[in-house]
Coordinates of C-alpha atoms and ligand atoms in Angstrom, one line a residue:
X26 CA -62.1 60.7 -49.7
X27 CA -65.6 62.1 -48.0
X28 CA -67.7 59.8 -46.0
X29 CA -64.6 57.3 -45.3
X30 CA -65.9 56.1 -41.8
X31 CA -68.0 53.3 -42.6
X32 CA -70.0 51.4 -45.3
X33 CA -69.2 52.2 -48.7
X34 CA -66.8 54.6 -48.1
X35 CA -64.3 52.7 -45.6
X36 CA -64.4 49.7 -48.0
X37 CA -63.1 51.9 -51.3
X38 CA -60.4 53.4 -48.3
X39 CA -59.0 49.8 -47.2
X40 CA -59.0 49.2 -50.8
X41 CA -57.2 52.1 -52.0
X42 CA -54.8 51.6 -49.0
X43 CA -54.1 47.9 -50.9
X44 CA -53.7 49.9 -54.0
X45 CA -50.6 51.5 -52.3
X46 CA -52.2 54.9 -52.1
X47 CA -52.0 57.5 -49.3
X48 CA -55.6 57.7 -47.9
X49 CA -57.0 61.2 -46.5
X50 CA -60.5 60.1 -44.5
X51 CA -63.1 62.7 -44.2
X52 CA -66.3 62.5 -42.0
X53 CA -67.7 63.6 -39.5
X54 CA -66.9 60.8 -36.4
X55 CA -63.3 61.2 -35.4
X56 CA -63.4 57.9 -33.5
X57 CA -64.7 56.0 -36.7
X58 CA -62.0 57.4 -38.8
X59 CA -59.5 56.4 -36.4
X60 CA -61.0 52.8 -36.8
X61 CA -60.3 52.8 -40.6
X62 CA -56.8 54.3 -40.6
X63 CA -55.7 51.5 -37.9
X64 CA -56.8 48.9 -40.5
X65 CA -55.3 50.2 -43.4
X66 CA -52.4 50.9 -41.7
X67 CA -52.5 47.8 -39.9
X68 CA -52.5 46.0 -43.4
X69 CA -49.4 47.7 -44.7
X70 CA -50.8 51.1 -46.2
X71 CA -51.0 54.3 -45.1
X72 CA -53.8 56.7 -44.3
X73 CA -54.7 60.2 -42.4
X74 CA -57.6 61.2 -40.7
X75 CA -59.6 65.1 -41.3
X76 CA -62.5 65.4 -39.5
X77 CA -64.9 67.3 -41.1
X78 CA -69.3 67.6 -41.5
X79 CA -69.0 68.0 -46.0
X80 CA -72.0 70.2 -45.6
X81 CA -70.1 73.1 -44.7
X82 CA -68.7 74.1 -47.8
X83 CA -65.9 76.4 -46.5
X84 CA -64.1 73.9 -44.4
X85 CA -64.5 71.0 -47.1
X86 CA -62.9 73.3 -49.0
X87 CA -59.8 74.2 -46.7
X88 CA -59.2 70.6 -45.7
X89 CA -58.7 70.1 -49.6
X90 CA -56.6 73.1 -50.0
X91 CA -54.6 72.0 -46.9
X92 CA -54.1 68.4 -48.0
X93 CA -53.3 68.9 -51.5
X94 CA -50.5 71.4 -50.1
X95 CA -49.2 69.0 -47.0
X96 CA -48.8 66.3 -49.3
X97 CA -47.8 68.2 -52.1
X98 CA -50.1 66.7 -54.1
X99 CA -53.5 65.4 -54.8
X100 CA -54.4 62.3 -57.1
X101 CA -57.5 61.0 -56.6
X102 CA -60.7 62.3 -54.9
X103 CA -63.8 60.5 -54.3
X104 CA -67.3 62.0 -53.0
X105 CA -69.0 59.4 -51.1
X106 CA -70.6 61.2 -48.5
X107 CA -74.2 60.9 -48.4
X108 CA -77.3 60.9 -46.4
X109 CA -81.5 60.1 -47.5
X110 CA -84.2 62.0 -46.0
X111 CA -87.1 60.0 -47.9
X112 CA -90.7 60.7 -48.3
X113 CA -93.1 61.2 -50.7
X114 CA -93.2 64.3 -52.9
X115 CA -96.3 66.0 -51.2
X116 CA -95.2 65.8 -48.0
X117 CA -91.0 66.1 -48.5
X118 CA -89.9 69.7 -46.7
X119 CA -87.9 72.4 -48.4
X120 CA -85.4 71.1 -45.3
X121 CA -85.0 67.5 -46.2
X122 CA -84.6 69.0 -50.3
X123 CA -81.8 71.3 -49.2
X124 CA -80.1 68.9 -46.8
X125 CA -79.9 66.3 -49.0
X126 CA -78.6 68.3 -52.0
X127 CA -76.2 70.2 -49.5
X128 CA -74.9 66.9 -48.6
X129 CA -75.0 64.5 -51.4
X130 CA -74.3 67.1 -54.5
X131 CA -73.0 70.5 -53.2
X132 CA -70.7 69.0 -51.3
X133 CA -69.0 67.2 -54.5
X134 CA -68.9 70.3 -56.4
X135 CA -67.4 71.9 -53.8
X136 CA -64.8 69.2 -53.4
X137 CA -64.5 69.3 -56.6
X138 CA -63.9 72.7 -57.4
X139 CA -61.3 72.2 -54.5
X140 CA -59.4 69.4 -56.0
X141 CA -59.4 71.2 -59.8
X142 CA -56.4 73.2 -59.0
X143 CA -53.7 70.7 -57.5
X144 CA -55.0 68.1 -60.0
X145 CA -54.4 70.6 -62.6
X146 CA -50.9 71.5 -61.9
X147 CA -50.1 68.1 -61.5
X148 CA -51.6 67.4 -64.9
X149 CA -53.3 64.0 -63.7
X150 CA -56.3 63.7 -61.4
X151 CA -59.1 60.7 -60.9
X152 CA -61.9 62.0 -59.6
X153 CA -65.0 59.3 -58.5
X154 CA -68.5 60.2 -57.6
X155 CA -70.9 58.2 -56.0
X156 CA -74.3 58.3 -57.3
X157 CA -77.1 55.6 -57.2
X158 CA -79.0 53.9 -59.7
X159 CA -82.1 56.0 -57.9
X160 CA -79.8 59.3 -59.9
X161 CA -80.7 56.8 -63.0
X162 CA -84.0 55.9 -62.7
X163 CA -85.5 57.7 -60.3
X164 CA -87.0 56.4 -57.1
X165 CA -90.4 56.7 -55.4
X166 CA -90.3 58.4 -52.1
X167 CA -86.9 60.0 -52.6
X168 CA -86.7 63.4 -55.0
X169 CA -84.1 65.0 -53.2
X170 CA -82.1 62.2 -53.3
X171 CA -82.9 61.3 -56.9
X172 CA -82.1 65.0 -58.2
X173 CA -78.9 64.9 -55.8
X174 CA -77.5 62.1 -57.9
X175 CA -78.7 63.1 -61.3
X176 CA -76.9 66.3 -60.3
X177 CA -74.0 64.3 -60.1
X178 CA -73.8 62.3 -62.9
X179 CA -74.0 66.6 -64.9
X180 CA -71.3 67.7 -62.9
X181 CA -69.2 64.9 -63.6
X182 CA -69.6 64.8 -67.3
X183 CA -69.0 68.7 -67.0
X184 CA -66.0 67.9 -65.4
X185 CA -64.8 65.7 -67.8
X186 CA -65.2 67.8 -70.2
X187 CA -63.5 71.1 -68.2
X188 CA -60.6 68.8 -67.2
X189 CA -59.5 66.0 -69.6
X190 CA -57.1 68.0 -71.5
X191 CA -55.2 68.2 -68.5
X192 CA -55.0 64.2 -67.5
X193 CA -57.8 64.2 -65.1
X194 CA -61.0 62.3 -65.6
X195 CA -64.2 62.2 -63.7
X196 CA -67.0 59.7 -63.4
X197 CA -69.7 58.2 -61.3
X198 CA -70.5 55.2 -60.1
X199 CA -74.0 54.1 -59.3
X200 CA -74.7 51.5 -56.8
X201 CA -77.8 49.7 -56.4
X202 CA -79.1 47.8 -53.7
X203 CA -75.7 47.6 -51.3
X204 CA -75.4 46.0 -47.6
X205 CA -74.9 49.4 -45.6
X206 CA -75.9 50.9 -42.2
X207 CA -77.5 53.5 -45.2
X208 CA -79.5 50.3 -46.7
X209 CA -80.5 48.2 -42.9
X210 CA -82.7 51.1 -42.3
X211 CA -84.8 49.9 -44.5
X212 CA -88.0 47.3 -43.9
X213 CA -86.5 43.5 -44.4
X214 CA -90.0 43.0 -46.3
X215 CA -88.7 45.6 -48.8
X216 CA -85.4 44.4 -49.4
X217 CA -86.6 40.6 -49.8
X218 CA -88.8 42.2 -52.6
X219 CA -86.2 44.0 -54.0
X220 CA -83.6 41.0 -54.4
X221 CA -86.2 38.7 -55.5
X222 CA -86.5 40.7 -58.9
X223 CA -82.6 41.0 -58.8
X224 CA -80.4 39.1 -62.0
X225 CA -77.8 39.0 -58.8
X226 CA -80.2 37.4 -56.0
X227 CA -78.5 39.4 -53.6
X228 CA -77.8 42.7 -52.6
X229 CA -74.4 44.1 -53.5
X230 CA -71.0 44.1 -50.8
X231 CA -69.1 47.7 -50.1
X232 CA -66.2 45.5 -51.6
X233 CA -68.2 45.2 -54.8
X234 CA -68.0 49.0 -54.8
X235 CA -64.6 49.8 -54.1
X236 CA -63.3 47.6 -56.9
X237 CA -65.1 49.5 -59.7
X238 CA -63.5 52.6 -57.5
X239 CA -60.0 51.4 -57.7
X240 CA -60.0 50.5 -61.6
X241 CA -61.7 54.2 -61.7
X242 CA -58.6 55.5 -59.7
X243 CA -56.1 53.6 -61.5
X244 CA -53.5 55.1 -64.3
X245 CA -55.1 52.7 -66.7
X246 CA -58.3 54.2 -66.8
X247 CA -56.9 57.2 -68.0
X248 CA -59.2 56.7 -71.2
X249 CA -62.6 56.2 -69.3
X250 CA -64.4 59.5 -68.2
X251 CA -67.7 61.1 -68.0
X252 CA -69.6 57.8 -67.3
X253 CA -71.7 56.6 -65.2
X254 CA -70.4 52.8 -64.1
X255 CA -73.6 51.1 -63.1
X256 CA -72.7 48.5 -60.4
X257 CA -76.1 47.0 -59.4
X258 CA -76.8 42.7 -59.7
X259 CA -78.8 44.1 -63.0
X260 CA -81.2 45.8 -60.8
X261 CA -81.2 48.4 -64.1
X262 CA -80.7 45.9 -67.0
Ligands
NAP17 P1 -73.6 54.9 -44.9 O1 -73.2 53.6 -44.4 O2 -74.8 55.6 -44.3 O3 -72.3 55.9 -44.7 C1 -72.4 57.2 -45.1 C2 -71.1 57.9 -45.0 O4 -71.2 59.3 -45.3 C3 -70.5 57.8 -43.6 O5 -69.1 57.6 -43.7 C4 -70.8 59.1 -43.0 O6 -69.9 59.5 -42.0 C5 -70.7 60.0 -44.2 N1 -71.4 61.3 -44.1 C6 -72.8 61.4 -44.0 N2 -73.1 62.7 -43.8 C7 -71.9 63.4 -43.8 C8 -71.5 64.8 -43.6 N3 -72.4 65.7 -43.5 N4 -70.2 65.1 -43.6 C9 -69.2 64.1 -43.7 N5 -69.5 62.8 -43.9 C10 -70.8 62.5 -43.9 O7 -73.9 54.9 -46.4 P2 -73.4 54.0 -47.6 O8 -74.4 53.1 -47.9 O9 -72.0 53.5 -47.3 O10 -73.4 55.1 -48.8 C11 -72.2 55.7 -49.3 C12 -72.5 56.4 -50.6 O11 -73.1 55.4 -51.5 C13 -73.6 57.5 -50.4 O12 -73.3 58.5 -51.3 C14 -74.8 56.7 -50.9 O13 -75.8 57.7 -51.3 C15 -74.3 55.9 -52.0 N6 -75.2 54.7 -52.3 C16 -75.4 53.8 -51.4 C17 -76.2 52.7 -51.7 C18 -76.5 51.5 -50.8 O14 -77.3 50.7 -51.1 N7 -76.0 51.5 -49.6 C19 -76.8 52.6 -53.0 C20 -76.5 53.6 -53.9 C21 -75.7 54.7 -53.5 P3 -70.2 60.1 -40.6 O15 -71.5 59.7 -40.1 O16 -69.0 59.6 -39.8 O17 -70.0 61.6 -40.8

């Protein structure tokens, strides 16, 4: 799973390590990686680390390839990497557009692509994406961001259609408002605002997140693809 080092990402890891499964972290901080695998291991499970930046297409690619073909197979893959570059429209660069969709949507299909093979052959995959209700409803000050989870929620339902015949399903879940290094960058003022309007009164926990990942991952949602699993307090409702 991409972006496994912290947030989001390490939460769906420790709980997929619960879940009994062999966890492969990917990102781009060795030492953070590290961290994770020691806890999951630490709590019984059993996890690896691949250091790797998910922009670079080639070796997000070969550290697929090679993982699928050490541990002779590959069941589950989840994109979480992502990064925001926000601004308004007028002033948003071609760079902070490409970077963005490089890292947040290219990257998945990539990994994707990637992960279509062994799950083939193995006739059973579980493939989770992590988009954001801003993929849903859009999002002022953040296009590239916005169009890199749309992007997301086509691919997926693509992929569910490519791949269902063969046991593997694909879908995306979008979190809202979540309690992340990605989410304390933003003004306190703004996030009081933002809760106040919330069904929930709260933003969202990582945990919150991995627990609609792991029922996504499971064999008994072998019947659930190419949706989009809003998990947002009703932010969207
Ligand atoms: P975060 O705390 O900023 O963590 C981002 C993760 O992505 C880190 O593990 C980071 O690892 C990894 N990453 C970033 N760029 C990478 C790259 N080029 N190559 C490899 N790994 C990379 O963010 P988060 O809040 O947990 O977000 C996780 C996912 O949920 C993202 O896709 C985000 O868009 C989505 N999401 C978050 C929220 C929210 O409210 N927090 C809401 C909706 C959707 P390294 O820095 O170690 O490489």
């Amino acid at each position: 799973m991409t972006g496994a080092s912290r947030g989001i990402g390490r939460a769906i890891a420790e709980q997929f390590g619960r879940d009994g499964h062999r966890v492969v972290l990917l990102s781009r901080t060795a030492s953070s990686l590290e961290s994770v695998r020691d806890a999951i291991t630490e709590a019984g499970g059993g996890a690896e680390v691949r250091v790797c930046d998910v922009g670079d297409g080639e070796a997000l690619a070969g550290v697929i390839e090679e993982v699928a073909s050490t541990l002779g197979r590959l069941d589950i893959l989840v994109n979480n990497a992502g990064i925001t570059r926000d601004g308004l429209i007028m002033r948003m660069s071609d760079e902070d557009f490409d970077d963005v969709i490089r890292v947040n949507l290219r990257s998945a299909f990539v990994a994707c692509r990637a992960a279509a093979r062994p799950m083939m052959r193995g006739k059973y995959g579980r493939i989770v994406n992590i988009g954001s209700v801003t993929g849903v409803v859009g999002n002022s000050g953040q296009a590239n961001y916005a169009a890199a989870k749309a992007g997301l929620t086509g691919l997926t339902k693509t992929l569910a259609k490519e791949l269902g015949s063969k046991g593997v399903t694909a879908n995306v879940i979008a979190p809202g408002f979540i309690e992340t290094d990605m989410t304390d960058a933003l003004p306190q003022s703004m996030k009081d605002e933002a809760v106040k309007s919330l069904p929930a009164r709260r933003m969202g926990r990582p945990e919150e997140i991995a627990a609609a990942a792991s029922f996504l991952a499971s064999e008994g949602a072998a019947y659930v693809t190419g949706q989009v699993l809003v998990v947002d307090g009703g932010l969207t409702c």
